[in-house]
mmCIF file of C-alpha atoms in Angstrom:
data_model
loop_
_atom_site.group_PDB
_atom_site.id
_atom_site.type_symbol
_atom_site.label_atom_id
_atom_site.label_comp_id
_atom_site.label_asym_id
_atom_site.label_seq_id
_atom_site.Cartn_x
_atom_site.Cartn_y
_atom_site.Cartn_z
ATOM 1 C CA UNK A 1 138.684 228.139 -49.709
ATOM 2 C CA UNK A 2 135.611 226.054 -50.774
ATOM 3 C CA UNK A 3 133.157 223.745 -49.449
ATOM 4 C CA UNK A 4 130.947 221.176 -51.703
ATOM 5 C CA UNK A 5 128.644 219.039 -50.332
ATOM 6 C CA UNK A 6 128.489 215.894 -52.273
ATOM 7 C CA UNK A 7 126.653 212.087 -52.187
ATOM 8 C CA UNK A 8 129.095 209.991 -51.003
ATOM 9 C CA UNK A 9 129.855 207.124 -53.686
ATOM 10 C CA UNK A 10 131.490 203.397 -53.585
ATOM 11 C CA UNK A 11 135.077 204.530 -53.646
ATOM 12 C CA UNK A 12 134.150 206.808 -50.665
ATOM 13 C CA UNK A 13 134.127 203.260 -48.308
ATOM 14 C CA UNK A 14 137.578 204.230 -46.695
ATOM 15 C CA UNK A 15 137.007 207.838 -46.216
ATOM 16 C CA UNK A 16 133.607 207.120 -44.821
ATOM 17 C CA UNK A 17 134.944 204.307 -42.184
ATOM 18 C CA UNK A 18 137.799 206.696 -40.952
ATOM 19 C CA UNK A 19 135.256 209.179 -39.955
ATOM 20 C CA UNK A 20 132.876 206.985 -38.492
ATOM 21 C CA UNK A 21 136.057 206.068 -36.607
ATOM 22 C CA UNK A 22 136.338 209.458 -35.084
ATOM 23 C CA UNK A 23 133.426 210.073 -34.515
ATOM 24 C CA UNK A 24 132.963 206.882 -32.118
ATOM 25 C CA UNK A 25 136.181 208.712 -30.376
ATOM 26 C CA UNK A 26 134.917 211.461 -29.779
ATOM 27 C CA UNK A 27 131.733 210.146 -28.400
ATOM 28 C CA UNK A 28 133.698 207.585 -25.954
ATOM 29 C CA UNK A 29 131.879 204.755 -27.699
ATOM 30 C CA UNK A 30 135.227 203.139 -29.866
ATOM 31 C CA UNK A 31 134.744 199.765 -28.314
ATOM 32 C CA UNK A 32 130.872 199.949 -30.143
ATOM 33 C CA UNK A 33 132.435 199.990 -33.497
ATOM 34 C CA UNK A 34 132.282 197.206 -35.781
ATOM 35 C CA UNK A 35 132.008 198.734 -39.121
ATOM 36 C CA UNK A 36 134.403 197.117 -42.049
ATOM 37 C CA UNK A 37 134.390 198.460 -45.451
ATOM 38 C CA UNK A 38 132.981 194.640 -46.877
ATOM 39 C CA UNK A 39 130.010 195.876 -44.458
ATOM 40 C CA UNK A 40 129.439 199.196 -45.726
ATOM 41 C CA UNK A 41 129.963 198.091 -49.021
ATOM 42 C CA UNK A 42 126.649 196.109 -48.493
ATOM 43 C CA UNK A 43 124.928 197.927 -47.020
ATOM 44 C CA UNK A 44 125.136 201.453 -48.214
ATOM 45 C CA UNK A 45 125.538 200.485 -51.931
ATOM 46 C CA UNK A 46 124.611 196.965 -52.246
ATOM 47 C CA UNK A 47 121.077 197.381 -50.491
ATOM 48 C CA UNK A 48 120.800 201.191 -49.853
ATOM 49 C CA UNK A 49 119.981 201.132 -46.281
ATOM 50 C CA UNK A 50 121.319 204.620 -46.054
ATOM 51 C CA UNK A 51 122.624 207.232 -47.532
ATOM 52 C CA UNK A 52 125.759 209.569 -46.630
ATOM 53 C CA UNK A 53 126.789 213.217 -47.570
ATOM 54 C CA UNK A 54 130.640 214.024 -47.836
ATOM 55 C CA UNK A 55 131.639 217.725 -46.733
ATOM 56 C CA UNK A 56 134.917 218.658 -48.692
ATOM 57 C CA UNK A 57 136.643 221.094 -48.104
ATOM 58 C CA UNK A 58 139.625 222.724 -50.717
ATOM 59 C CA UNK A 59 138.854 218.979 -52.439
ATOM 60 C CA UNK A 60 139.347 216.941 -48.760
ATOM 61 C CA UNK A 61 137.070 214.856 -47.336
ATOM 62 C CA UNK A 62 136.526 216.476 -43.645
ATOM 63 C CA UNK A 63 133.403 215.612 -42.546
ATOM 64 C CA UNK A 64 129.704 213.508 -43.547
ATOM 65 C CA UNK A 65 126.218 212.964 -42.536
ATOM 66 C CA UNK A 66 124.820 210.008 -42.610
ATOM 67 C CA UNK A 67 120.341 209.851 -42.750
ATOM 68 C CA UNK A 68 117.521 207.387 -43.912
ATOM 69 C CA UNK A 69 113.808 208.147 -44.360
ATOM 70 C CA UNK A 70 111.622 207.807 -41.834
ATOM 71 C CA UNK A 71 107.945 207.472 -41.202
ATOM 72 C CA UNK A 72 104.908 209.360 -39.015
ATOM 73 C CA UNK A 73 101.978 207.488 -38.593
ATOM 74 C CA UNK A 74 100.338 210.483 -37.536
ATOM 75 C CA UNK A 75 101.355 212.784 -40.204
ATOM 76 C CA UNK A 76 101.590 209.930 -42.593
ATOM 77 C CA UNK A 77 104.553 211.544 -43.946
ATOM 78 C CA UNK A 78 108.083 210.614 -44.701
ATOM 79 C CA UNK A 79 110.926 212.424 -42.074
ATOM 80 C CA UNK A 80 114.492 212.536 -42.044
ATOM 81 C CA UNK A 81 116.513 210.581 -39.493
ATOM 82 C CA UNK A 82 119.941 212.270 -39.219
ATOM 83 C CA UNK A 83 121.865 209.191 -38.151
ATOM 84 C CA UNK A 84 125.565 210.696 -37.509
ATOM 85 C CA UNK A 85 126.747 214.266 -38.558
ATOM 86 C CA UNK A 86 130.889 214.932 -37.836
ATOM 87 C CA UNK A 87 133.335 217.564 -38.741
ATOM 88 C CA UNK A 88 137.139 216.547 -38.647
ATOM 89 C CA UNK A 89 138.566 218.932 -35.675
ATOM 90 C CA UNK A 90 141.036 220.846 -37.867
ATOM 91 C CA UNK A 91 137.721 222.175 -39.122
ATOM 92 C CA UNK A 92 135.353 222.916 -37.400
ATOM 93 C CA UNK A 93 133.968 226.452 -36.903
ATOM 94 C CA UNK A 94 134.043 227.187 -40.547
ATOM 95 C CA UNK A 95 130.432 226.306 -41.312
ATOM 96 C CA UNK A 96 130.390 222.813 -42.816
ATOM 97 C CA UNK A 97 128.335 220.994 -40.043
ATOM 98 C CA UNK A 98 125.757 223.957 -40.648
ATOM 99 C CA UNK A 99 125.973 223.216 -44.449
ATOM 100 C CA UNK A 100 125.240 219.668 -43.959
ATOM 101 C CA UNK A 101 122.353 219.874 -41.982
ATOM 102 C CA UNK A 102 121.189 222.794 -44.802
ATOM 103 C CA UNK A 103 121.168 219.917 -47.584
ATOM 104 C CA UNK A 104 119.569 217.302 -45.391
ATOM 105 C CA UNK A 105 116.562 219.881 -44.236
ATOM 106 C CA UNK A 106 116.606 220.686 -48.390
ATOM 107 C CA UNK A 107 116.732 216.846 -49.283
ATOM 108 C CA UNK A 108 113.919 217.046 -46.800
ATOM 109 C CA UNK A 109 111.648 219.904 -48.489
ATOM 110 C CA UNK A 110 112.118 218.719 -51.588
ATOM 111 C CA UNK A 111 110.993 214.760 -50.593
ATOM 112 C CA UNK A 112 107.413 216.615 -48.719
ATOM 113 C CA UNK A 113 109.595 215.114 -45.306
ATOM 114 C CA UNK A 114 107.462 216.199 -42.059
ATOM 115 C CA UNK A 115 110.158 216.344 -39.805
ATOM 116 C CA UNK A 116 114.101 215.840 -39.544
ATOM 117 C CA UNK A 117 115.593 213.959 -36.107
ATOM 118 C CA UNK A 118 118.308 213.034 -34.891
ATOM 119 C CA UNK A 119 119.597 212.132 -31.334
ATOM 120 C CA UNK A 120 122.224 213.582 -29.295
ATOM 121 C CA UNK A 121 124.469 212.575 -26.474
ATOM 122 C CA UNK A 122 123.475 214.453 -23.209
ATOM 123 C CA UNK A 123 126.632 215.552 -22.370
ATOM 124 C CA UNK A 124 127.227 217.163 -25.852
ATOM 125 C CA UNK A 125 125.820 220.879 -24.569
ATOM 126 C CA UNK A 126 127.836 222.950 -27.553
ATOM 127 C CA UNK A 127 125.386 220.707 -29.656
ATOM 128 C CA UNK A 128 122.044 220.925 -28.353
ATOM 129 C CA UNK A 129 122.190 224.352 -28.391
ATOM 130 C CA UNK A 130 122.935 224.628 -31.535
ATOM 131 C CA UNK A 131 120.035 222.353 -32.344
ATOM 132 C CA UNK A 132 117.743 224.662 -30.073
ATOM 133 C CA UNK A 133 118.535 227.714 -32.256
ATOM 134 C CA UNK A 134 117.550 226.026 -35.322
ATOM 135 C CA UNK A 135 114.340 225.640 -33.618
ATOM 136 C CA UNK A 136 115.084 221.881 -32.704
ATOM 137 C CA UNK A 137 112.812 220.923 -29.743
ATOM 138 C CA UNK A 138 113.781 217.698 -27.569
ATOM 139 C CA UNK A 139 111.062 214.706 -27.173
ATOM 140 C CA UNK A 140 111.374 215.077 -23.450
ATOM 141 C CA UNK A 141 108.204 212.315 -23.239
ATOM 142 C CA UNK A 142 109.707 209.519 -25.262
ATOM 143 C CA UNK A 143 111.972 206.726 -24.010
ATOM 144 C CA UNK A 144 114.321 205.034 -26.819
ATOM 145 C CA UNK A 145 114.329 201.269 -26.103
ATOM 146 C CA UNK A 146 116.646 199.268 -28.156
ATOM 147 C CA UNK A 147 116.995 195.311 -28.234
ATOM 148 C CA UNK A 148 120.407 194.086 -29.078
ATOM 149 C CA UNK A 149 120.676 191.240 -31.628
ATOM 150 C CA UNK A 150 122.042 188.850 -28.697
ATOM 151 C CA UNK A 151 118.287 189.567 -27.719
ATOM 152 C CA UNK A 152 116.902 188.408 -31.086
ATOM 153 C CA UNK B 1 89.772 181.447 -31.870
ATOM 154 C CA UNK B 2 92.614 182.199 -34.982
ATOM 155 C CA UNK B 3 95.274 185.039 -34.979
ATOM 156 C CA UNK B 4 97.082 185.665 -38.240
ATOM 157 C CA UNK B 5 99.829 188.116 -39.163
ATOM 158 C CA UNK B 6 100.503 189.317 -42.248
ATOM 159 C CA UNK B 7 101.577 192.022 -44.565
ATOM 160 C CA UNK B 8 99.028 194.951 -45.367
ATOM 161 C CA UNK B 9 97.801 195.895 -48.779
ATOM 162 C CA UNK B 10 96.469 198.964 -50.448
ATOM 163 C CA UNK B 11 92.856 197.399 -49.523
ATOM 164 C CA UNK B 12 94.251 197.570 -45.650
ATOM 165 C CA UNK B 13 93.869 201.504 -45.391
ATOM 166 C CA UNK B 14 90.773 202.286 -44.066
ATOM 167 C CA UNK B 15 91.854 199.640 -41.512
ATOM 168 C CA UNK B 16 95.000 201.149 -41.219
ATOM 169 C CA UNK B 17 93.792 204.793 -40.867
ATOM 170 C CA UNK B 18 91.285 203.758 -38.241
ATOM 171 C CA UNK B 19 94.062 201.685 -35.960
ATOM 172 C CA UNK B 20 96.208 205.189 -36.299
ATOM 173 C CA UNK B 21 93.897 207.486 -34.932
ATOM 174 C CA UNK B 22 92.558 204.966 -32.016
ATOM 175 C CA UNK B 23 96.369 205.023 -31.132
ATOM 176 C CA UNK B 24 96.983 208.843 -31.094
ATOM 177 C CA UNK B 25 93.729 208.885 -28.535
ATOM 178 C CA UNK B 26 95.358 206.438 -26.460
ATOM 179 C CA UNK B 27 98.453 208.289 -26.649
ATOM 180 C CA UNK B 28 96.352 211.439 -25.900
ATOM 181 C CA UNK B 29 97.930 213.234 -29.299
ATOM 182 C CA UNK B 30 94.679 212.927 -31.565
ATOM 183 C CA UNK B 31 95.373 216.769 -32.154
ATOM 184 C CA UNK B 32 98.522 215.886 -33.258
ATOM 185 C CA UNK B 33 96.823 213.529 -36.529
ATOM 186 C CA UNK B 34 97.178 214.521 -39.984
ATOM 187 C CA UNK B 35 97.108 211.129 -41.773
ATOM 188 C CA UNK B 36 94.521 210.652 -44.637
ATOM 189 C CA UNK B 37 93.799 208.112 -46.762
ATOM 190 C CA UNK B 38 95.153 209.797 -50.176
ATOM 191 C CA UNK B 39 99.109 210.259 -47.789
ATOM 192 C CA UNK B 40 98.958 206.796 -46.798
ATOM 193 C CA UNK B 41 98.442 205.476 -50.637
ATOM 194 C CA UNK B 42 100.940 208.007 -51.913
ATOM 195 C CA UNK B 43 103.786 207.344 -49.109
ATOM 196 C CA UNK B 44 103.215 203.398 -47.855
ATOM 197 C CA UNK B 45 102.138 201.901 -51.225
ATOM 198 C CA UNK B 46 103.554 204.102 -54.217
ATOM 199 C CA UNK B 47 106.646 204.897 -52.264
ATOM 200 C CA UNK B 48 107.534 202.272 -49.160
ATOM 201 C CA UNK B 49 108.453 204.666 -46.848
ATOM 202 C CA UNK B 50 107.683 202.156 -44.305
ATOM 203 C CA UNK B 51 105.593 198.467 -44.121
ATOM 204 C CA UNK B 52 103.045 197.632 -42.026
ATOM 205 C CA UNK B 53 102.204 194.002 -40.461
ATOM 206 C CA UNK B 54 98.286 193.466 -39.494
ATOM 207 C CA UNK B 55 96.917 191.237 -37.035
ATOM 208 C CA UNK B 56 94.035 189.245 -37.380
ATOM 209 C CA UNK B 57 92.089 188.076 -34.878
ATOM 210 C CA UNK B 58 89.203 185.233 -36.297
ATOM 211 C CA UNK B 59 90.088 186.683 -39.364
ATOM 212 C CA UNK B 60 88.930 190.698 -38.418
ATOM 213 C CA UNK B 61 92.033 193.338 -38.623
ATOM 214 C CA UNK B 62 92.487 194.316 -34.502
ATOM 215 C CA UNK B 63 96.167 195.439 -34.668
ATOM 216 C CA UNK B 64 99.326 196.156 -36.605
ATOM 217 C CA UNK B 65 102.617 197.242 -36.164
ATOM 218 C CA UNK B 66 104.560 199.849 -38.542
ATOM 219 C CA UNK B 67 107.974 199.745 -38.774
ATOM 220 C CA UNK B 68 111.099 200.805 -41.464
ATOM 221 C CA UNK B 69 114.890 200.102 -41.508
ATOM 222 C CA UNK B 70 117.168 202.203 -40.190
ATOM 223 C CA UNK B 71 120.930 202.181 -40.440
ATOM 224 C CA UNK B 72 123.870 201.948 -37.319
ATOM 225 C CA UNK B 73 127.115 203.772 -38.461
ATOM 226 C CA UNK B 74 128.724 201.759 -35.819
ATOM 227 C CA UNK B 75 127.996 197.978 -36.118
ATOM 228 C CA UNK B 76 127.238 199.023 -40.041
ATOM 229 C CA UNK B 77 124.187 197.066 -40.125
ATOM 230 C CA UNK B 78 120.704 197.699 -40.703
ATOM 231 C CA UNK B 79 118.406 197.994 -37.704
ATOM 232 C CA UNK B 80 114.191 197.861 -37.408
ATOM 233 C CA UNK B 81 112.659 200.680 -36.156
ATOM 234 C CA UNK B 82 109.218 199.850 -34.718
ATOM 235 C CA UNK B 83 107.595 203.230 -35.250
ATOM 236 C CA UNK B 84 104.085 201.949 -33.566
ATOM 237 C CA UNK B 85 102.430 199.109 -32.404
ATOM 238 C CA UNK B 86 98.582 198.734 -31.596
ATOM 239 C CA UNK B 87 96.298 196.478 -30.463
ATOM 240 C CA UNK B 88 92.391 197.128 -29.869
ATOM 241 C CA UNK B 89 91.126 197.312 -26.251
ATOM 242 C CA UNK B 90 89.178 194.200 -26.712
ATOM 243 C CA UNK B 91 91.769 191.900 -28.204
ATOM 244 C CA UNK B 92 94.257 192.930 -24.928
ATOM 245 C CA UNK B 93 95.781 190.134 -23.225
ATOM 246 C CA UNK B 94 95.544 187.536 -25.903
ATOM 247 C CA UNK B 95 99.664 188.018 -27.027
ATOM 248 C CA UNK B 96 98.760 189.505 -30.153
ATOM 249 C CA UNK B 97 100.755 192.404 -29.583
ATOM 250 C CA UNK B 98 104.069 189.987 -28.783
ATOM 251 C CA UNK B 99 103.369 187.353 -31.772
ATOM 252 C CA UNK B 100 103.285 191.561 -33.641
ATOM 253 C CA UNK B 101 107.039 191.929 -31.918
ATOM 254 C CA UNK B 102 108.123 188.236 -32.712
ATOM 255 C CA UNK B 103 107.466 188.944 -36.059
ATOM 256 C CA UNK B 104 109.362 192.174 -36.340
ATOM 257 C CA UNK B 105 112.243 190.429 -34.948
ATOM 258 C CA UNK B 106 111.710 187.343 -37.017
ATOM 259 C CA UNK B 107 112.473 190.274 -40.375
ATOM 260 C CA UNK B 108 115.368 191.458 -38.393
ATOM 261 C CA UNK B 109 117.117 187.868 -38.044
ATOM 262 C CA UNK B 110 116.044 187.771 -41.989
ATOM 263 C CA UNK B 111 117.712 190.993 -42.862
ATOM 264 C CA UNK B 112 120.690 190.476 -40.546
ATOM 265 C CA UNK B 113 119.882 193.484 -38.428
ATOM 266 C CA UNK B 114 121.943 194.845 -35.412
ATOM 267 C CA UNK B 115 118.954 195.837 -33.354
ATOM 268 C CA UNK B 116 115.380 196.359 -32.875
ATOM 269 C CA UNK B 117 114.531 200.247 -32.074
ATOM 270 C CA UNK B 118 111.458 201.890 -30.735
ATOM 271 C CA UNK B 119 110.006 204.485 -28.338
ATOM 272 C CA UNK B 120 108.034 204.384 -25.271
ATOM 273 C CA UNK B 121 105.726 207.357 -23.756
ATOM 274 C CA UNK B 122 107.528 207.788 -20.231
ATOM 275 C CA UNK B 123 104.145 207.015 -18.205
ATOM 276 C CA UNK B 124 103.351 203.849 -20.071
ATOM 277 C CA UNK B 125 104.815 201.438 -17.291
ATOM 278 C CA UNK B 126 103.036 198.400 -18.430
ATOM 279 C CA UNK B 127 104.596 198.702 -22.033
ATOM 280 C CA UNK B 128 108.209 200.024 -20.583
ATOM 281 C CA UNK B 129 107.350 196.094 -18.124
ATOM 282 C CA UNK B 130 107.160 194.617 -20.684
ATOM 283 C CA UNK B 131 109.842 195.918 -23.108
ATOM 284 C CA UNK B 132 112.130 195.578 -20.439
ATOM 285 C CA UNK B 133 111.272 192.172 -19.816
ATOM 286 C CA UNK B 134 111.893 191.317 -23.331
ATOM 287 C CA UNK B 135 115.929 192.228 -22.508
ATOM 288 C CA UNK B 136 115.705 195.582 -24.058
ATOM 289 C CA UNK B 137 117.349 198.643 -22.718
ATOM 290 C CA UNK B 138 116.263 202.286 -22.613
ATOM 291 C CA UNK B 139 119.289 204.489 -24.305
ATOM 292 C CA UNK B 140 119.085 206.910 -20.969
ATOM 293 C CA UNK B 141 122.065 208.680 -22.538
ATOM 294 C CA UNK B 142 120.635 210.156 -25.477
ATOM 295 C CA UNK B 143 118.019 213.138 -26.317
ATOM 296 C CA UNK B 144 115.420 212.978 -29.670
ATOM 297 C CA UNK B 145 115.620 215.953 -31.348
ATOM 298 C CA UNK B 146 113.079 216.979 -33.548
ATOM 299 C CA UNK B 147 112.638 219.842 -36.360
ATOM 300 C CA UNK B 148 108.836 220.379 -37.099
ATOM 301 C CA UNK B 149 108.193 220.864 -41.111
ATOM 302 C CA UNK B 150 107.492 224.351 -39.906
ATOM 303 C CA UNK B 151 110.924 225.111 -38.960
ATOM 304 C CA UNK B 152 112.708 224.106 -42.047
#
């Protein structure tokens, strides 16, 4: 049994959209998704507008995290915005999630980050209390507003 | 009476460190302000963690907006996140702070960006007005999680 964390590369695309395809399943959000492997293409390797982490495991693709670099004002520091973590099913409960997050929160150290974020659904309680034991605090003050490009 | 937008330079920082810290003491977080001149340098201008947009009104700096891309897994498309937005006391009222946002969204048509991003403090009802009449949405679903530097 082994588990690498790698950078996901170009011939990654249909790996990467399968799992972001799960992912939107299991979050109840599959009519949100719009991704196509032209789009990634472009945007994660053309222009690198993110960057994603693939979780093998015994040489299989079963999971990724996808981040980009944020910014404090007030700490006038770089962060870490944890866009998307997921675990195929099958394996979860070995570890891997908790080895992703590891490398981001090193990635993090070793770029003098500030902080690491990420959102989570409400509902998702397994999850947030796993992110309280790492110490994790929710922004209880802050709204999120977000304008949809039909707004634009 | 002229207002002006543009980008900032490595001559903006004093300007820029000044706006930062009259925002945290609107935002009642001064305490929570690390920024210095040297960080700013090192992590806006040597690395472009993020870009900033000043406003000038009669041709003196009285606000600016910072902002970086982010990335949606789902509609694979970058997005803006509008990390802050300021305006002086004084130059209130005068739509500096929208022709700021009109701007922002002018780089996300450019960029072909999904969607504008930002937060709101929960008590600022005249900002969450006027977000809201803008057409965007608060994400009521989802919790900010953060990990302080401390905790990594």
């Amino acid at each position: 049994m082994s588990l690498y964390i790698r950078e996901a590369e170009k011939k990654d695309i249909p790996v990467i959209l399968a799992l972001i395809k799960e992912l939107a399943h299991f979050e109840k959000l599959s009519n949100e998704v719009f991704a196509t492997e032209e789009l990634l293409a472009h945007n994660l390797f053309e222009h690198q507008y993110a960057k994603i982490l693939i979780a093998e495991y015994n040489n299989v693709p079963v999971g990724q995290a996808l981040y980009f670099f944020n910014f404090s004002t007030f700490l006038s520091k770089p962060g870490i915005y944890l866009e998307d973590i997921y675990i195929k099913p099958d394996y979860r409960g070995k570890g891997i999630g908790k080895a992703l997050l590891k490398k981001i929160i090193e990635i993090a150290k070793e770029k003098k980050c500030g902080r690491v974020e990420w959102s989570v659904l409400k509902w998702n309680k397994s999850a947030i209390d796993f992110y309280l034991s790492l110490g994790a605090k929710p922004l209880e003050d802050w709204s999120i507003f977000r304008l949809k490009q039909e707004h634009f």
